[in-house]
CSV table of C-alpha atoms and ligand atoms in Angstrom, one decimal:
chain,number,residue,atom,x,y,z
U,23,UNK,CA,59.3,245.1,30.5
U,24,UNK,CA,61.2,244.6,33.8
U,25,UNK,CA,62.8,247.7,35.2
U,26,UNK,CA,64.4,247.6,38.6
U,27,UNK,CA,64.1,250.2,41.4
U,28,UNK,CA,67.4,251.8,40.1
U,29,UNK,CA,66.0,252.2,36.6
U,30,UNK,CA,68.0,249.3,35.1
U,31,UNK,CA,66.3,247.3,32.4
U,32,UNK,CA,66.4,243.6,33.1
U,33,UNK,CA,66.3,241.5,29.9
U,34,UNK,CA,68.8,238.7,30.7
U,35,UNK,CA,67.9,235.6,32.6
U,36,UNK,CA,70.4,233.1,33.9
U,37,UNK,CA,68.5,229.9,34.4
U,38,UNK,CA,70.1,227.1,36.5
U,39,UNK,CA,68.7,223.7,35.5
U,40,UNK,CA,70.3,221.7,38.3
U,41,UNK,CA,72.7,222.0,41.2
U,42,UNK,CA,74.4,218.7,40.4
U,43,UNK,CA,77.7,218.5,38.7
U,44,UNK,CA,80.1,215.8,37.6
U,45,UNK,CA,83.2,217.9,38.4
U,46,UNK,CA,84.3,219.2,41.8
U,47,UNK,CA,86.1,222.5,40.9
U,48,UNK,CA,87.8,223.5,44.1
U,49,UNK,CA,86.7,227.2,43.8
U,50,UNK,CA,83.1,226.1,43.4
U,51,UNK,CA,82.5,223.4,46.0
U,52,UNK,CA,84.2,221.1,48.5
U,53,UNK,CA,85.7,217.7,47.4
U,54,UNK,CA,82.7,215.9,48.9
U,55,UNK,CA,80.2,218.2,47.1
U,56,UNK,CA,77.5,220.1,48.8
U,57,UNK,CA,74.1,219.0,50.1
U,58,UNK,CA,72.5,218.7,46.7
U,59,UNK,CA,68.8,219.3,46.8
U,60,UNK,CA,66.3,216.4,46.6
U,61,UNK,CA,64.8,215.8,43.2
U,62,UNK,CA,61.3,217.0,44.1
U,63,UNK,CA,62.8,220.4,44.9
U,64,UNK,CA,64.2,220.8,41.4
U,65,UNK,CA,62.0,222.5,38.8
U,66,UNK,CA,61.0,219.9,36.2
U,67,UNK,CA,61.9,220.5,32.6
U,68,UNK,CA,58.3,221.6,31.9
U,69,UNK,CA,58.4,223.9,34.9
U,70,UNK,CA,61.7,225.4,33.7
U,71,UNK,CA,60.0,226.0,30.3
U,72,UNK,CA,57.0,227.5,32.0
U,73,UNK,CA,59.2,229.9,34.0
U,74,UNK,CA,61.1,230.9,30.9
U,75,UNK,CA,57.9,231.6,29.0
U,76,UNK,CA,56.5,233.7,31.8
U,77,UNK,CA,59.8,235.7,31.9
U,78,UNK,CA,60.0,236.1,28.1
U,79,UNK,CA,56.5,237.5,28.4
U,80,UNK,CA,57.9,240.1,30.8
U,81,UNK,CA,60.6,241.2,28.4
U,82,UNK,CA,63.5,238.8,28.9
U,83,UNK,CA,65.1,238.3,25.5
U,84,UNK,CA,68.2,236.5,26.4
U,85,UNK,CA,68.5,233.2,28.5
U,86,UNK,CA,71.7,231.6,29.5
U,87,UNK,CA,71.3,228.0,30.7
U,88,UNK,CA,73.7,227.2,33.6
U,89,UNK,CA,73.8,225.0,36.7
U,90,UNK,CA,75.5,222.9,38.2
U,91,UNK,CA,76.4,221.2,35.0
U,92,UNK,CA,73.5,221.7,32.6
U,93,UNK,CA,74.2,218.5,30.7
U,94,UNK,CA,73.9,216.2,33.7
U,95,UNK,CA,70.2,216.9,33.2
U,96,UNK,CA,69.3,214.1,30.8
U,97,UNK,CA,66.3,215.9,29.3
U,98,UNK,CA,68.1,219.3,28.8
U,99,UNK,CA,67.6,219.2,25.1
U,100,UNK,CA,63.9,219.0,25.6
U,101,UNK,CA,64.1,222.4,27.4
U,102,UNK,CA,66.4,223.9,24.8
U,103,UNK,CA,64.1,222.8,22.0
U,104,UNK,CA,61.2,224.4,23.8
U,105,UNK,CA,63.1,227.6,24.3
U,106,UNK,CA,63.8,227.9,20.6
U,107,UNK,CA,60.1,228.2,20.0
U,108,UNK,CA,59.6,231.2,22.4
U,109,UNK,CA,58.7,234.4,20.5
U,110,UNK,CA,60.8,237.3,21.7
U,111,UNK,CA,63.6,235.2,22.9
U,112,UNK,CA,66.5,236.3,20.7
U,113,UNK,CA,69.5,234.7,22.4
U,114,UNK,CA,69.9,231.3,24.0
U,115,UNK,CA,73.2,230.3,25.4
U,116,UNK,CA,74.8,227.7,27.6
U,117,UNK,CA,77.6,227.7,30.2
U,118,UNK,CA,79.1,224.2,30.5
U,119,UNK,CA,82.2,222.4,31.7
U,120,UNK,CA,82.2,220.7,28.3
U,121,UNK,CA,82.5,217.2,29.7
U,122,UNK,CA,79.1,215.9,28.4
U,123,UNK,CA,78.2,218.3,25.6
U,124,UNK,CA,79.8,216.1,22.8
U,125,UNK,CA,76.8,214.0,21.9
U,126,UNK,CA,74.6,217.1,21.8
U,127,UNK,CA,76.7,219.3,19.5
U,128,UNK,CA,74.9,218.3,16.3
U,129,UNK,CA,71.5,219.0,17.8
U,130,UNK,CA,72.6,222.3,19.3
U,131,UNK,CA,73.8,223.4,15.9
U,132,UNK,CA,70.5,222.3,14.3
U,133,UNK,CA,68.6,224.4,16.9
U,134,UNK,CA,70.8,227.4,16.2
U,135,UNK,CA,72.1,227.5,19.7
U,136,UNK,CA,75.6,228.7,19.0
U,137,UNK,CA,76.7,230.7,22.1
U,138,UNK,CA,78.6,228.3,24.4
U,139,UNK,CA,80.7,229.4,27.3
U,140,UNK,CA,83.2,226.7,28.3
U,141,UNK,CA,84.7,226.8,31.8
U,142,UNK,CA,88.4,225.8,31.5
U,143,UNK,CA,90.8,227.0,34.1
U,144,UNK,CA,94.0,225.2,32.9
U,145,UNK,CA,95.6,224.0,29.8
U,146,UNK,CA,98.0,221.7,31.7
U,147,UNK,CA,96.5,218.3,32.5
U,148,UNK,CA,97.7,218.1,36.1
U,149,UNK,CA,96.5,221.6,36.9
U,150,UNK,CA,93.2,220.8,35.4
U,151,UNK,CA,92.8,217.6,37.4
U,152,UNK,CA,93.9,219.3,40.6
U,153,UNK,CA,91.4,222.1,40.2
U,154,UNK,CA,88.4,220.0,39.0
U,155,UNK,CA,89.3,216.9,41.1
U,156,UNK,CA,88.4,214.7,38.1
U,157,UNK,CA,90.2,213.4,35.1
U,158,UNK,CA,88.2,214.8,32.2
U,159,UNK,CA,90.9,216.8,30.6
U,160,UNK,CA,90.9,215.0,27.2
U,161,UNK,CA,87.2,215.0,26.9
U,162,UNK,CA,87.0,218.7,27.7
U,163,UNK,CA,89.8,219.6,25.4
U,164,UNK,CA,88.3,217.5,22.5
U,165,UNK,CA,84.8,219.0,22.9
U,166,UNK,CA,86.2,222.5,23.1
U,167,UNK,CA,88.1,222.2,19.9
U,168,UNK,CA,85.1,220.5,18.2
U,169,UNK,CA,82.8,223.4,19.3
U,170,UNK,CA,85.3,226.0,18.0
U,171,UNK,CA,85.9,224.2,14.6
U,172,UNK,CA,82.2,223.6,14.1
U,173,UNK,CA,81.6,227.3,14.2
U,174,UNK,CA,80.1,227.8,17.7
U,175,UNK,CA,80.6,231.2,19.3
U,176,UNK,CA,82.8,230.0,22.1
U,177,UNK,CA,84.0,231.9,25.1
U,178,UNK,CA,86.3,230.3,27.6
U,179,UNK,CA,85.8,231.2,31.3
U,180,UNK,CA,89.1,231.0,33.2
U,181,UNK,CA,89.0,231.8,36.9
U,182,UNK,CA,92.4,233.0,38.0
U,183,UNK,CA,93.2,231.2,41.2
U,184,UNK,CA,96.1,232.3,43.4
U,185,UNK,CA,98.8,229.6,43.6
U,186,UNK,CA,96.9,227.3,41.2
U,187,UNK,CA,96.7,228.3,37.6
U,188,UNK,CA,98.3,231.7,37.1
U,189,UNK,CA,101.1,230.0,35.1
U,190,UNK,CA,98.5,229.1,32.5
U,191,UNK,CA,97.3,232.6,31.8
U,192,UNK,CA,99.7,233.3,29.0
U,193,UNK,CA,99.8,229.7,27.6
U,194,UNK,CA,96.1,229.7,27.2
U,195,UNK,CA,96.2,232.9,25.2
U,196,UNK,CA,99.0,231.4,23.1
U,197,UNK,CA,97.1,228.2,22.6
U,198,UNK,CA,94.0,230.1,21.5
U,199,UNK,CA,95.6,232.7,19.3
U,200,UNK,CA,94.7,230.8,16.1
U,201,UNK,CA,91.1,230.4,17.0
U,202,UNK,CA,88.2,232.8,16.9
U,203,UNK,CA,87.4,232.5,20.7
U,204,UNK,CA,87.2,234.9,23.5
U,205,UNK,CA,89.2,233.9,26.6
U,206,UNK,CA,87.7,235.6,29.7
U,207,UNK,CA,89.7,235.8,32.9
U,208,UNK,CA,87.4,236.0,35.9
U,209,UNK,CA,88.2,237.1,39.4
U,210,UNK,CA,87.5,234.4,42.0
U,211,UNK,CA,84.4,234.9,44.1
U,212,UNK,CA,83.8,233.5,47.5
U,213,UNK,CA,81.0,231.1,46.5
U,214,UNK,CA,82.7,227.7,47.1
U,215,UNK,CA,80.3,226.0,49.5
U,216,UNK,CA,82.3,227.1,52.5
U,217,UNK,CA,85.5,225.4,51.6
U,218,UNK,CA,87.5,228.6,51.9
U,219,UNK,CA,86.8,232.2,53.0
U,220,UNK,CA,88.5,235.3,51.8
U,221,UNK,CA,87.9,239.1,51.9
U,222,UNK,CA,90.4,240.1,49.2
U,223,UNK,CA,92.0,238.5,46.2
U,224,UNK,CA,95.5,238.7,44.7
U,225,UNK,CA,94.4,238.2,41.1
U,226,UNK,CA,92.0,241.1,40.7
U,227,UNK,CA,91.3,242.5,37.2
U,228,UNK,CA,94.2,245.0,37.5
U,229,UNK,CA,96.7,242.3,38.4
U,230,UNK,CA,95.5,240.0,35.6
U,231,UNK,CA,95.8,242.9,33.1
U,232,UNK,CA,99.2,243.8,34.3
U,233,UNK,CA,100.4,240.2,34.0
U,234,UNK,CA,99.1,240.0,30.4
U,235,UNK,CA,100.6,243.4,29.6
U,236,UNK,CA,104.0,242.1,30.5
U,237,UNK,CA,103.8,239.6,27.7
U,238,UNK,CA,101.7,241.4,25.2
U,239,UNK,CA,102.3,245.2,25.7
U,240,UNK,CA,100.5,246.1,22.5
U,241,UNK,CA,97.1,244.9,23.3
U,242,UNK,CA,94.2,247.2,22.4
U,243,UNK,CA,91.0,247.8,24.4
U,244,UNK,CA,87.8,247.1,22.5
U,245,UNK,CA,84.5,248.7,22.7
U,246,UNK,CA,82.1,246.6,24.8
U,247,UNK,CA,78.4,246.6,25.0
U,248,UNK,CA,77.2,248.8,28.0
U,249,UNK,CA,75.8,245.7,29.8
U,250,UNK,CA,78.9,243.6,29.3
U,251,UNK,CA,80.5,242.4,32.5
U,252,UNK,CA,83.8,241.8,30.7
U,253,UNK,CA,86.3,244.5,29.7
U,254,UNK,CA,87.6,243.3,26.3
U,255,UNK,CA,90.9,243.5,24.5
U,256,UNK,CA,92.6,242.4,21.3
U,257,UNK,CA,96.2,241.2,21.0
U,258,UNK,CA,97.7,242.1,17.6
U,259,UNK,CA,98.1,238.8,15.5
U,260,UNK,CA,95.6,236.9,17.7
U,261,UNK,CA,92.5,235.7,15.9
U,262,UNK,CA,90.3,236.0,19.0
U,263,UNK,CA,90.0,238.4,21.9
U,264,UNK,CA,90.4,238.3,25.6
U,265,UNK,CA,88.4,239.8,28.4
U,266,UNK,CA,88.6,240.3,32.1
U,267,UNK,CA,85.5,240.0,34.4
U,268,UNK,CA,85.8,241.9,37.7
U,269,UNK,CA,83.3,239.6,39.4
U,270,UNK,CA,84.8,240.1,42.8
U,271,UNK,CA,85.6,243.9,42.4
U,272,UNK,CA,82.1,244.4,41.0
U,273,UNK,CA,82.7,247.5,38.8
U,274,UNK,CA,79.8,246.7,36.5
U,275,UNK,CA,76.8,246.8,38.8
U,276,UNK,CA,75.6,250.1,37.4
U,277,UNK,CA,74.5,248.5,34.1
U,278,UNK,CA,73.5,245.1,35.4
U,279,UNK,CA,70.7,243.6,33.3
U,280,UNK,CA,70.6,240.2,34.9
U,281,UNK,CA,68.1,238.1,36.8
U,282,UNK,CA,68.8,234.6,38.1
U,283,UNK,CA,66.4,231.7,38.7
U,284,UNK,CA,68.0,228.8,40.5
U,285,UNK,CA,67.1,225.1,39.8
U,286,UNK,CA,64.9,225.2,42.9
U,287,UNK,CA,63.0,228.3,41.8
U,288,UNK,CA,64.8,230.9,43.9
U,289,UNK,CA,64.7,234.4,42.3
U,290,UNK,CA,68.0,236.0,42.7
U,291,UNK,CA,68.4,239.7,41.7
U,292,UNK,CA,72.1,239.9,42.6
U,293,UNK,CA,74.8,237.1,42.8
U,294,UNK,CA,75.9,238.5,46.1
U,295,UNK,CA,72.4,238.9,47.6
U,296,UNK,CA,69.8,236.6,49.2
U,297,UNK,CA,67.0,235.1,47.1
U,298,UNK,CA,64.1,237.5,46.9
U,299,UNK,CA,61.4,235.0,46.3
U,300,UNK,CA,60.8,231.4,45.4
U,301,UNK,CA,58.4,230.6,42.5
U,302,UNK,CA,58.5,226.8,42.5
U,303,UNK,CA,55.3,226.2,44.4
U,304,UNK,CA,53.6,229.1,42.6
U,305,UNK,CA,54.5,227.5,39.2
U,306,UNK,CA,53.6,224.0,40.6
U,307,UNK,CA,50.3,225.1,42.3
U,308,UNK,CA,47.3,227.0,41.2
U,309,UNK,CA,48.8,230.4,40.9
U,310,UNK,CA,48.1,232.4,37.7
U,311,UNK,CA,50.7,233.6,35.4
U,312,UNK,CA,50.0,237.1,36.7
U,313,UNK,CA,50.7,236.1,40.2
U,314,UNK,CA,54.1,234.6,39.2
U,315,UNK,CA,54.8,237.8,37.2
U,316,UNK,CA,53.9,239.9,40.2
U,317,UNK,CA,56.3,237.9,42.4
U,318,UNK,CA,59.1,238.6,39.8
U,319,UNK,CA,58.1,242.3,39.6
U,320,UNK,CA,58.3,242.6,43.4
U,321,UNK,CA,61.7,241.0,43.5
U,322,UNK,CA,63.1,243.2,40.7
U,323,UNK,CA,61.5,246.2,42.4
U,324,UNK,CA,63.6,245.8,45.6
U,325,UNK,CA,67.0,245.1,44.0
U,326,UNK,CA,70.2,246.2,45.7
U,327,UNK,CA,72.0,248.9,43.9
U,328,UNK,CA,75.4,247.1,43.9
U,329,UNK,CA,76.9,243.8,44.8
U,330,UNK,CA,78.4,245.4,47.9
U,331,UNK,CA,74.9,246.5,49.1
U,332,UNK,CA,73.5,243.1,48.3
U,333,UNK,CA,76.3,241.4,50.3
U,334,UNK,CA,75.0,243.3,53.4
U,335,UNK,CA,71.8,241.1,53.2
U,336,UNK,CA,73.9,238.1,54.3
U,337,UNK,CA,75.6,239.1,57.6
U,338,UNK,CA,78.2,236.4,57.7
U,339,UNK,CA,76.6,233.5,55.9
U,340,UNK,CA,77.4,234.5,52.3
U,341,UNK,CA,80.5,232.4,52.2
U,342,UNK,CA,78.5,229.2,52.7
U,343,UNK,CA,77.0,229.5,49.2
U,344,UNK,CA,78.2,227.4,46.3
U,345,UNK,CA,78.2,228.6,42.7
U,346,UNK,CA,76.7,225.3,41.7
U,347,UNK,CA,73.5,226.3,43.6
U,348,UNK,CA,73.4,229.9,42.4
U,349,UNK,CA,74.3,229.2,38.8
U,350,UNK,CA,77.2,231.6,38.3
Z,16,SAM,N1,79.1,223.7,35.4
Z,16,SAM,C1,79.1,224.7,34.4
Z,16,SAM,C2,80.5,225.4,34.2
Z,16,SAM,O1,81.3,225.2,35.1
Z,16,SAM,O2,80.6,226.1,33.2
Z,16,SAM,C3,78.1,225.8,34.7
Z,16,SAM,C4,77.9,226.2,36.1
Z,16,SAM,S1,79.2,227.1,36.8
Z,16,SAM,C5,78.7,227.3,38.5
Z,16,SAM,C6,79.1,228.7,36.1
Z,16,SAM,C7,80.3,229.5,36.1
Z,16,SAM,O3,80.6,229.9,37.4
Z,16,SAM,C8,81.6,228.8,35.5
Z,16,SAM,O4,82.2,229.6,34.5
Z,16,SAM,C9,82.5,228.7,36.7
Z,16,SAM,O5,83.8,228.8,36.4
Z,16,SAM,C10,82.0,229.9,37.5
Z,16,SAM,N2,82.3,229.8,39.0
Z,16,SAM,C11,82.1,228.8,39.8
Z,16,SAM,N3,82.6,229.1,41.0
Z,16,SAM,C12,83.1,230.3,41.0
Z,16,SAM,C13,83.8,231.1,41.9
Z,16,SAM,N4,84.0,230.8,43.2
Z,16,SAM,N5,84.3,232.3,41.5
Z,16,SAM,C14,84.1,232.7,40.2
Z,16,SAM,N6,83.5,232.0,39.3
Z,16,SAM,C15,83.0,230.8,39.6
Z,17,SF4,FE1,80.8,221.9,38.3
Z,17,SF4,FE2,80.8,224.2,37.0
Z,17,SF4,FE3,81.1,224.2,39.7
Z,17,SF4,FE4,83.0,223.2,38.2
Z,17,SF4,S1,82.3,225.4,38.3
Z,17,SF4,S2,82.1,222.2,40.0
Z,17,SF4,S3,82.0,222.4,36.5
Z,17,SF4,S4,79.3,223.6,38.5
């Protein structure tokens, strides 16, 4: 089992399978993209499977596949198929922009992979295209509805962006009220590949909740799992729920159970911190499983207590990172 130096159990891996993406969300990266890493620096599918197996052996029982856009990786389903065979892995989920998932929906269902987070920051076409800088609105919308109606456990991630999409907060709740989905509103974080810098945000979790309360004063707070990053609510008459994730305010660090491995093998123990190790060459080379496990143990054993402490590791450079490299 992985226990960090602050006595937090780590059982949840967020595994980024690529840093590439077919969208250019303006809160994630600049219009021209970032310096995507060369192919030989990316873990291969079999190396990603190897890393997963090692970590499941250390007590990871939940893996979320992320990126970049996971489905730009043509052989992603090979990895997912392999993950479903790992004993002890109870929960496999995917975070996606839902542009390319359509042709994989049947197989995901067959594999029993039902937890899909869809990133969607607008229900208005123009707003969507302005934010993502691409015209994939119809595809995303169709795939989202298909996932919901085919019984997937869908959560929508909606980043609230000052001056860009706040007018869609209430309409997305209205649109989704007949569906059993959770709409989660996230605070924007400063990982946009250096395209803009900020030290505070207007749309923090309190502002988001107050805005929703103006329209739905009778919402009720729900019990959430202790390790949940979202504070969850129910609006009477709505089939699904909504949640708010204070990803910038960082109020959930005390119970954080997450570890991140990037597509290049960086081991990240906090979104806001620096990589603590890189296991790519270890996995690729002649290192034993024990040596890789020891590198993970060492990283987990020197974990910052909070995201604010982790941020100190960066001096000023933190704002050059892009979420497409870290995995979100
Ligand atoms: N491409 C996939 C997607 O968009 O769902 C997966 C990777 S994306 C980097 C993972 C998550 O990070 C998405 O939900 C995205 O909205 C979120 N994200 C990206 N940049 C962010 C930022 N600057 N602040 C907050 N969340 C961000
Ligand atoms: Fe791509 Fe996801 Fe980043 Fe948008 S948030 S640019 S979909 S990686």
